[in-house]
Tab-separated table of C-alpha atoms in Angstrom:
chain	number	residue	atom	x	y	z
A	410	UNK	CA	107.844	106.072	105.166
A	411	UNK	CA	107.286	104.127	108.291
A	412	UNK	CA	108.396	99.890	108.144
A	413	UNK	CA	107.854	97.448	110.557
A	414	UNK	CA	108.737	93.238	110.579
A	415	UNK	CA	106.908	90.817	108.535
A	416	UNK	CA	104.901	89.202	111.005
A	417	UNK	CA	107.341	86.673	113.143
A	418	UNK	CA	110.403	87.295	110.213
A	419	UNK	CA	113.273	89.847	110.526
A	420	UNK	CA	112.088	91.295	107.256
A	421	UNK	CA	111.414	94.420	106.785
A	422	UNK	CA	108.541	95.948	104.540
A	423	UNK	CA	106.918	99.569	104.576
A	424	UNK	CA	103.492	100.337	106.026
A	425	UNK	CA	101.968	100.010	102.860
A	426	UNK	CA	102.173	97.451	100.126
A	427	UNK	CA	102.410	98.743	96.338
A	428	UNK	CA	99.491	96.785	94.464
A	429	UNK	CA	100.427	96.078	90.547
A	430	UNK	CA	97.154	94.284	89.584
A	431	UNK	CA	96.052	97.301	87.518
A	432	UNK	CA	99.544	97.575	85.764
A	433	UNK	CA	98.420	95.963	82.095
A	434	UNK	CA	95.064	95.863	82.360
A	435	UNK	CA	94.352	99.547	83.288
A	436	UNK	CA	97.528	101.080	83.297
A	437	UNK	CA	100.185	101.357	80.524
A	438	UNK	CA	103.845	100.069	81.045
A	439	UNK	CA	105.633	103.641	80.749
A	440	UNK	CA	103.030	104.973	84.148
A	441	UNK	CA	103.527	101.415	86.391
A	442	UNK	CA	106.969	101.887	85.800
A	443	UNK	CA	106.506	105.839	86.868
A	444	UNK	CA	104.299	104.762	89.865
A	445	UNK	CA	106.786	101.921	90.880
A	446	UNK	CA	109.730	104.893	90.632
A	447	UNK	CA	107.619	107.425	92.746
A	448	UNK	CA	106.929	104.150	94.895
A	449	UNK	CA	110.866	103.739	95.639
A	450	UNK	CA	111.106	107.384	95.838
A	451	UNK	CA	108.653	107.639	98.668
A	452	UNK	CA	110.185	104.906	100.845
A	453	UNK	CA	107.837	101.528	99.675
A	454	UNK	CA	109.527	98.680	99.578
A	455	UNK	CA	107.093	95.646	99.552
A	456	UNK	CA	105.374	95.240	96.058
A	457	UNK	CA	102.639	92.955	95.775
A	458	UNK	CA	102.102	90.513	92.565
A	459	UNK	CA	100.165	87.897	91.039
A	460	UNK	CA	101.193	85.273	88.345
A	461	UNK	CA	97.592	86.158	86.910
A	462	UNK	CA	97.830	89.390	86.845
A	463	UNK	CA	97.039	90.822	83.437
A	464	UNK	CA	94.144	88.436	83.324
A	465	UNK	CA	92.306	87.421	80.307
A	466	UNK	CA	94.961	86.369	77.771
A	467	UNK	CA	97.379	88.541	79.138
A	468	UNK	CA	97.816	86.628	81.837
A	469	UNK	CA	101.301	87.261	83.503
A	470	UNK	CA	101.607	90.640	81.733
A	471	UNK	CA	101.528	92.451	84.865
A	472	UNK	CA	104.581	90.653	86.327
A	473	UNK	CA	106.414	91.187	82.829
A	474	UNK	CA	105.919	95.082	83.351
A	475	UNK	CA	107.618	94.980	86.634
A	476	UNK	CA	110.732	92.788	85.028
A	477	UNK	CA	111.260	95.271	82.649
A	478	UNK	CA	111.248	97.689	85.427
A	479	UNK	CA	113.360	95.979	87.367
A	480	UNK	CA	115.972	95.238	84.284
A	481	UNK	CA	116.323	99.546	84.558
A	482	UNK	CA	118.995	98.644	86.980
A	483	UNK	CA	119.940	101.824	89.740
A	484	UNK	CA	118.921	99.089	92.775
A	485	UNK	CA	115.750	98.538	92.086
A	486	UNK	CA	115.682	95.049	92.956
A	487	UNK	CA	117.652	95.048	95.462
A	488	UNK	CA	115.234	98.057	97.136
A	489	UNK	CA	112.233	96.064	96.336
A	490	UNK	CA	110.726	93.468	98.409
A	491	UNK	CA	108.667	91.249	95.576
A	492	UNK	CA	105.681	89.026	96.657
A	493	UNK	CA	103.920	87.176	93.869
A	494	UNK	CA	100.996	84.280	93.565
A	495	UNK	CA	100.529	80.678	92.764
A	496	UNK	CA	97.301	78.868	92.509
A	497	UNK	CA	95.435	80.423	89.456
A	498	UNK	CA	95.140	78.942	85.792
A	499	UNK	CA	97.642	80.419	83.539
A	500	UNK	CA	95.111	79.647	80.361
A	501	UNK	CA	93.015	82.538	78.468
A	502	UNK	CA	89.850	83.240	80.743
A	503	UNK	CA	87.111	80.683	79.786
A	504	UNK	CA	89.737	77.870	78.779
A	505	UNK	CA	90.343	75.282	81.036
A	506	UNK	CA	93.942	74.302	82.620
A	507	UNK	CA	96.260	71.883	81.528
A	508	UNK	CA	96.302	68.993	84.134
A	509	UNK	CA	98.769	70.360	86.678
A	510	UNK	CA	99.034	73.546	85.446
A	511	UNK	CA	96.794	75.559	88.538
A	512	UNK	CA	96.743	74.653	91.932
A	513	UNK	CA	99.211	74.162	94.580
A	514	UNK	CA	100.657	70.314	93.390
A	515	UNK	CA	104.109	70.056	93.651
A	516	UNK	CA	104.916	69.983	89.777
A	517	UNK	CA	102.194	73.099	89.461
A	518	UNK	CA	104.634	74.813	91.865
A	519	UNK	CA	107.811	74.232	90.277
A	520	UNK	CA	106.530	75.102	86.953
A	521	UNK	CA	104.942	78.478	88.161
A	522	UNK	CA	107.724	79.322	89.763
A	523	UNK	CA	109.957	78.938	87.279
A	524	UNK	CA	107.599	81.072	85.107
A	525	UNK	CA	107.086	83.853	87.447
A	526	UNK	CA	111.245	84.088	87.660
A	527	UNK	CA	111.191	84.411	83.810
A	528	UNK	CA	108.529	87.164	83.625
A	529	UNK	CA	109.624	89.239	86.814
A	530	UNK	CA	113.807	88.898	85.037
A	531	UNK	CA	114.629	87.807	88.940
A	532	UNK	CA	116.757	84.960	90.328
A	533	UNK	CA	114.413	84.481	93.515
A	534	UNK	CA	111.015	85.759	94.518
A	535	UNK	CA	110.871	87.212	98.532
A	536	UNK	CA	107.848	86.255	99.521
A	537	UNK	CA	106.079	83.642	97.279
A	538	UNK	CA	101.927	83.385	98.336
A	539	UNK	CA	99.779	80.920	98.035
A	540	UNK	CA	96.309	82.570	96.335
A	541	UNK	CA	93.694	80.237	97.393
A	542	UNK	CA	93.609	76.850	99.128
A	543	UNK	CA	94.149	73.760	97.514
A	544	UNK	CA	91.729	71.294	99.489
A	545	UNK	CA	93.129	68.615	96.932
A	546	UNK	CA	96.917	69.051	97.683
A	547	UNK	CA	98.442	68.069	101.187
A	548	UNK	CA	99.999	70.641	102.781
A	549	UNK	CA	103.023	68.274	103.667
A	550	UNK	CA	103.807	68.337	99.557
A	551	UNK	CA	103.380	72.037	99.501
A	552	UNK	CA	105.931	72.116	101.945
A	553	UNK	CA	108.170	69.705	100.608
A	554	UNK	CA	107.973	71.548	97.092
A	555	UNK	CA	108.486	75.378	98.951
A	556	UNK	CA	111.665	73.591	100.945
A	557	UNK	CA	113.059	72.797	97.832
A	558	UNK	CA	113.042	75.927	96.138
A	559	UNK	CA	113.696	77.465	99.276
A	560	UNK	CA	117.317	75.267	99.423
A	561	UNK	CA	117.455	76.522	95.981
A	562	UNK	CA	117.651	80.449	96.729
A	563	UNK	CA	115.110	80.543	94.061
A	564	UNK	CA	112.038	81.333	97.276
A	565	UNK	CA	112.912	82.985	100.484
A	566	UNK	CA	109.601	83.421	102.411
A	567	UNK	CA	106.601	81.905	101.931
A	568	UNK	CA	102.719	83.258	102.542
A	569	UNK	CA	99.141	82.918	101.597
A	570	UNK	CA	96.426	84.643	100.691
A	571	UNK	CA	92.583	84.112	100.952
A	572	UNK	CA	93.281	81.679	103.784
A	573	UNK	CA	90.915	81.017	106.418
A	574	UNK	CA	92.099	80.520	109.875
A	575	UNK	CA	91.660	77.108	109.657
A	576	UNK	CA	93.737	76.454	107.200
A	577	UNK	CA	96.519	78.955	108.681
A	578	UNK	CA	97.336	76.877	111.548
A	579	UNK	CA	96.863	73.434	109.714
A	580	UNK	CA	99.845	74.913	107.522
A	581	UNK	CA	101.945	76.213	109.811
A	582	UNK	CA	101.233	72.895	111.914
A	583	UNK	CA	102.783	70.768	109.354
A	584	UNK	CA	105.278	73.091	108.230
A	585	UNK	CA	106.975	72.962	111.951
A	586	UNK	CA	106.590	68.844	111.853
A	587	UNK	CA	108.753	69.420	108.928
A	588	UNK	CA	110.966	72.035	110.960
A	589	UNK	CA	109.992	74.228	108.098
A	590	UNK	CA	109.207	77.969	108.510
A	591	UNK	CA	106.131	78.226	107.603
A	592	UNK	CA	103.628	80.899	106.289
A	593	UNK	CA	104.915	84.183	107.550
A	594	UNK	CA	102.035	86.388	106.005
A	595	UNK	CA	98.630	86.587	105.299
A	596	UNK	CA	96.881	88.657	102.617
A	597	UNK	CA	93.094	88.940	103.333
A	598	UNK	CA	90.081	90.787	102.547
A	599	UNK	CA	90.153	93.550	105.407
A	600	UNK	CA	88.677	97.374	105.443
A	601	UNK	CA	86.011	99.291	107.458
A	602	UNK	CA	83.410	98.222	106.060
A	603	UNK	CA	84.048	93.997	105.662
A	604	UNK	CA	85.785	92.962	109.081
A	605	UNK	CA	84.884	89.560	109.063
A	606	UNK	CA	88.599	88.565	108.804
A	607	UNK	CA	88.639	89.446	112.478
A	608	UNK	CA	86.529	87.021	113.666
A	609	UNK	CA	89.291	83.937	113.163
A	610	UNK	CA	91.796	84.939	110.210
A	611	UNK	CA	93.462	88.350	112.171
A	612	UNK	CA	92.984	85.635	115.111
A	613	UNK	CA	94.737	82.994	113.841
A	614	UNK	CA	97.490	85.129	111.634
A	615	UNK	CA	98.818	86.546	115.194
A	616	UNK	CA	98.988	83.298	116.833
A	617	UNK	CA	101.146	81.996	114.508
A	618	UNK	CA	103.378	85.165	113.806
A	619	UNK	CA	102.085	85.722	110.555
A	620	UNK	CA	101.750	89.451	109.028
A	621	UNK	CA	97.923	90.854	107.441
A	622	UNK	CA	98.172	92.360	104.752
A	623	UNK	CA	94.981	93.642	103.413
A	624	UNK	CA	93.482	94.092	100.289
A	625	UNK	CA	90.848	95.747	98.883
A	626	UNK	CA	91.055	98.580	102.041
A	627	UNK	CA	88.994	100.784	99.935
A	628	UNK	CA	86.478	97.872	99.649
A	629	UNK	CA	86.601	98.465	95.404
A	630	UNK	CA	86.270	102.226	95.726
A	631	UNK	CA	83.159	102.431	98.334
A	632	UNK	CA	85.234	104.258	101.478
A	633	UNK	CA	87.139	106.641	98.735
A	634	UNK	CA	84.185	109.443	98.967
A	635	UNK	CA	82.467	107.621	96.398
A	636	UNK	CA	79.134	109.341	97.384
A	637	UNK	CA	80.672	112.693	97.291
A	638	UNK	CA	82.073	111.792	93.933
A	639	UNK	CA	78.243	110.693	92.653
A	640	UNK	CA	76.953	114.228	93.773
A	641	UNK	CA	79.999	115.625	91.480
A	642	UNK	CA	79.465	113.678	88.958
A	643	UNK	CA	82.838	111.886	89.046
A	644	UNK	CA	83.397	108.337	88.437
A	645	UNK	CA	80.288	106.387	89.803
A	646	UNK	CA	81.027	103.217	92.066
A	647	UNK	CA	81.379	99.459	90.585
A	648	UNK	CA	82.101	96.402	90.752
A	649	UNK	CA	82.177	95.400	94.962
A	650	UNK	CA	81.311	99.022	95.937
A	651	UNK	CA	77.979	99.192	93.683
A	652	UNK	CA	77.298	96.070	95.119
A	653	UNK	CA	77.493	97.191	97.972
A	654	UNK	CA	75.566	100.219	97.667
A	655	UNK	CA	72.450	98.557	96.539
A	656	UNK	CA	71.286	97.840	100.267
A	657	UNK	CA	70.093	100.870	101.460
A	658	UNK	CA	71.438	100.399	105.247
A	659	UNK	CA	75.335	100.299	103.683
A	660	UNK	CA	74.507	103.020	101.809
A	661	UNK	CA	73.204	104.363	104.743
A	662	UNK	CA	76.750	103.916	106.976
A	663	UNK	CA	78.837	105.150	103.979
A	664	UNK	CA	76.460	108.921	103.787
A	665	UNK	CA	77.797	108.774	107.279
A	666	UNK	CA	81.094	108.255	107.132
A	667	UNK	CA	81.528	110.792	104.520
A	668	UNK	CA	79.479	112.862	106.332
A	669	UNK	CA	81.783	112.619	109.549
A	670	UNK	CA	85.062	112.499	107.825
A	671	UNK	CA	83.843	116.031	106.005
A	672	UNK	CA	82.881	117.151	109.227
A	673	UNK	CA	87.104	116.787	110.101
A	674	UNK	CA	88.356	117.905	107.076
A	675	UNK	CA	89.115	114.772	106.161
A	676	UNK	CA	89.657	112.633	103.278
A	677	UNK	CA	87.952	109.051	102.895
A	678	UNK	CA	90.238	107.417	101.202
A	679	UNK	CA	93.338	108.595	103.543
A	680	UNK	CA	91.326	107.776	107.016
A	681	UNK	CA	90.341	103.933	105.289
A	682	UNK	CA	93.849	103.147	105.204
A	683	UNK	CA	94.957	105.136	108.350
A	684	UNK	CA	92.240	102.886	110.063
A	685	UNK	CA	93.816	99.954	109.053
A	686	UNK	CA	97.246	100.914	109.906
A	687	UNK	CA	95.717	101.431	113.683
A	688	UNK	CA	94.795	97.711	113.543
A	689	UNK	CA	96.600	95.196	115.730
A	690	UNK	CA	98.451	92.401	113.315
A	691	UNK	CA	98.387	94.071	110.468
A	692	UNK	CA	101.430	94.791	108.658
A	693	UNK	CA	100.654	97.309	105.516
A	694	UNK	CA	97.426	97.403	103.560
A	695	UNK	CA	97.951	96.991	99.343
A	696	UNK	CA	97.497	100.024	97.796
A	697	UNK	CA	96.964	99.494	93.979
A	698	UNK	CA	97.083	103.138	92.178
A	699	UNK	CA	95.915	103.562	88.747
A	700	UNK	CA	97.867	107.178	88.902
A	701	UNK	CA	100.582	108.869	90.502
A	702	UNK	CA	98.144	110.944	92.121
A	703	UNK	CA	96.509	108.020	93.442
A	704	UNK	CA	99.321	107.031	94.940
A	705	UNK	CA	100.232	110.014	96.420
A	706	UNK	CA	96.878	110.513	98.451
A	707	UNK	CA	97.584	106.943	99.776
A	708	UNK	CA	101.334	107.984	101.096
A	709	UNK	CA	99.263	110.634	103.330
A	710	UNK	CA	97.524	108.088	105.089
A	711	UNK	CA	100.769	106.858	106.813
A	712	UNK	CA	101.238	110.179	108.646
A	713	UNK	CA	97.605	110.537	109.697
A	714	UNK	CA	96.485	109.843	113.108
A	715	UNK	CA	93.340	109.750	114.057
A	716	UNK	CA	92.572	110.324	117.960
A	717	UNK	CA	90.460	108.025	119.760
A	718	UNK	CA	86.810	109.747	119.941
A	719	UNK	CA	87.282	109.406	115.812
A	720	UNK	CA	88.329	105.907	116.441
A	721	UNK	CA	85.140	105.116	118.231
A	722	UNK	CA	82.955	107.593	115.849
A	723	UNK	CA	84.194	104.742	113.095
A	724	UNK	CA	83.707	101.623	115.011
A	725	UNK	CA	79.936	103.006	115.666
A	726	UNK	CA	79.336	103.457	111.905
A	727	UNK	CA	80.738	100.330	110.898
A	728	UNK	CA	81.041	98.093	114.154
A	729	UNK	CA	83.911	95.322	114.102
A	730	UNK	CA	82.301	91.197	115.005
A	731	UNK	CA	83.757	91.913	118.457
A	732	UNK	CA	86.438	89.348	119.928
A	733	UNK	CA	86.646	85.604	119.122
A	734	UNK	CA	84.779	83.306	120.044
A	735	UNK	CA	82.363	85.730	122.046
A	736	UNK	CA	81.423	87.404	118.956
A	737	UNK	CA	79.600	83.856	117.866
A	738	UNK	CA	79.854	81.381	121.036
A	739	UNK	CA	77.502	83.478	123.385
């Protein structure tokens, strides 16, 4: 495994992020915690969480599984860098929140916090995000409520997620008013095929020091070979990657991509997140296997390089906004 700083921080995390939002919902306890072992094994480090994981009324499930893989004992905390979430409501889907029970308000905070400690069996979370925005909550009382907790050992780093730029240097500003830290990463929607992040996100996250770590880098399945898996009659695309695939000019660019990649010997999957490791700012892209298998196909990626004419061969299939502001000021 290859590791590298979070953003501006002297912490260091592997080149890819373990994703647990499947651990509940779509995979059993006994296989997370065999993933999250092979995980360790293999050198990853940084394991990425949600207090909503779980989702419908099993909300926080997800971070329970990883508690009682953590209470195994043989280091496994103390090997594993553990980023979770706060923002979502914590109620059954459909049912609304408890005043003060979502969002980013100082008292949601503490509570969530507090939660998320309980569930995960920890006595302080690494890197604690922020999931959303909170355009009703000042980011001087997030900061005052992080600080705290912070002062409290209970929250070491703090980092967002779903930010725009915008927002990434209004929080930042504040936070060094305060003579506060700050955000020190950024998870965003980022893969070949959706690079609108680079336009003022990737932009802003650098300025400020901040680490990208992507999600989604398979964009829900649709740069895995999920073409080639239609023709085979595997497992047929969903959710963001059927979307997708219903304009005929993406479908277009993905028949070519597969078509390329096949043309190298390569896999889809393996070159999306090899792509992404090539990208200035960006840290380690979330990988969220369903198998061990899965898992292992992602591990390749780290090793891959892919030379420049392939490089350009990918940024003509699925061209990039170009450089801010040019890309949208003239």
């Amino acid at each position: 495994m290859k590791y590298t700083q979070l953003g501006r921080t002297g912490l260091k995390v592997s080149r890819l992020t373990l994703g647990t939002m499947n651990f509940g919902p779509q995979t059993g306890e006994a296989e997370s915690h065999a993933i999250m072992d092979a995980a360790l094994d293999a050198g990853i480090n940084f394991f990425d969480t949600a207090n909503v994981y779980g989702w419908g009324e099993n909300k926080g499930r997800t971070e329970e599984i990883i508690g009682t893989w953590f209470a195994q004992g043989g280091g496994r905390r103390d090997k594993t860098v553990i980023a979770t979430k706060v923002y979502g409501n914590m109620s059954a889907d459909g049912e609304a929140a408890w005043p003060n029970h979502d969002r980013l308000s100082a008292v949601s905070i503490r509570r969530a916090v507090e939660a998320s400690l309980k569930r995960l069996g920890t006595d302080h979370i690494d890197v604690y995000q922020f999931h959303h925005i909170d355009r009703n909550t000042p980011f001087e009382e997030i900061w005052q409520a992080v600080d705290v907790l912070v002062q409290q050992g209970k929250v070491l780093y703090a980092g967002s997620s779903n930010f725009p730029g915008y927002k990434i240097a209004q929080a930042n500003e504040t936070a060094a008013r305060r003579g506060s830290l700050g955000l020190v990463s950024e998870q965003c929607l980022y893969n070949l095929a959706e690079r609108r992040a680079e336009m003022e996100v990737i932009p802003a996250a650098r300025e400020y020091g901040l680490g990208v770590i992507p999600w989604s880098p398979l964009h829900g399945g649709l740069l895995g070979g999920t073409l080639k898996k239609e023709v085979q009659g595997g497992r047929r695309a969903s959710g963001r990657a059927a979307d997708a695939l219903a304009d005929p000019a993406v479908r277009a660019r993905v028949q070519a991509y597969e078509d390329l990649l096949d043309k190298h010997g390569l896999e889809p999957g393996e070159v999306a997140l090899a792509w992404l490791l090539t990208r200035p700012g960006v840290t380690g892209p979330i990988v969220g296997p369903r198998t061990a298998d899965q898992l292992a196909s992602a591990l390749r990626a780290v090793d891959l390089e892919l030379d420049g004419e392939l490089l350009t061969a990918l940024d003509e299939i699925f061209p990039g906004p170009g450089p801010s502001p040019e890309a949208f000021a003239w």
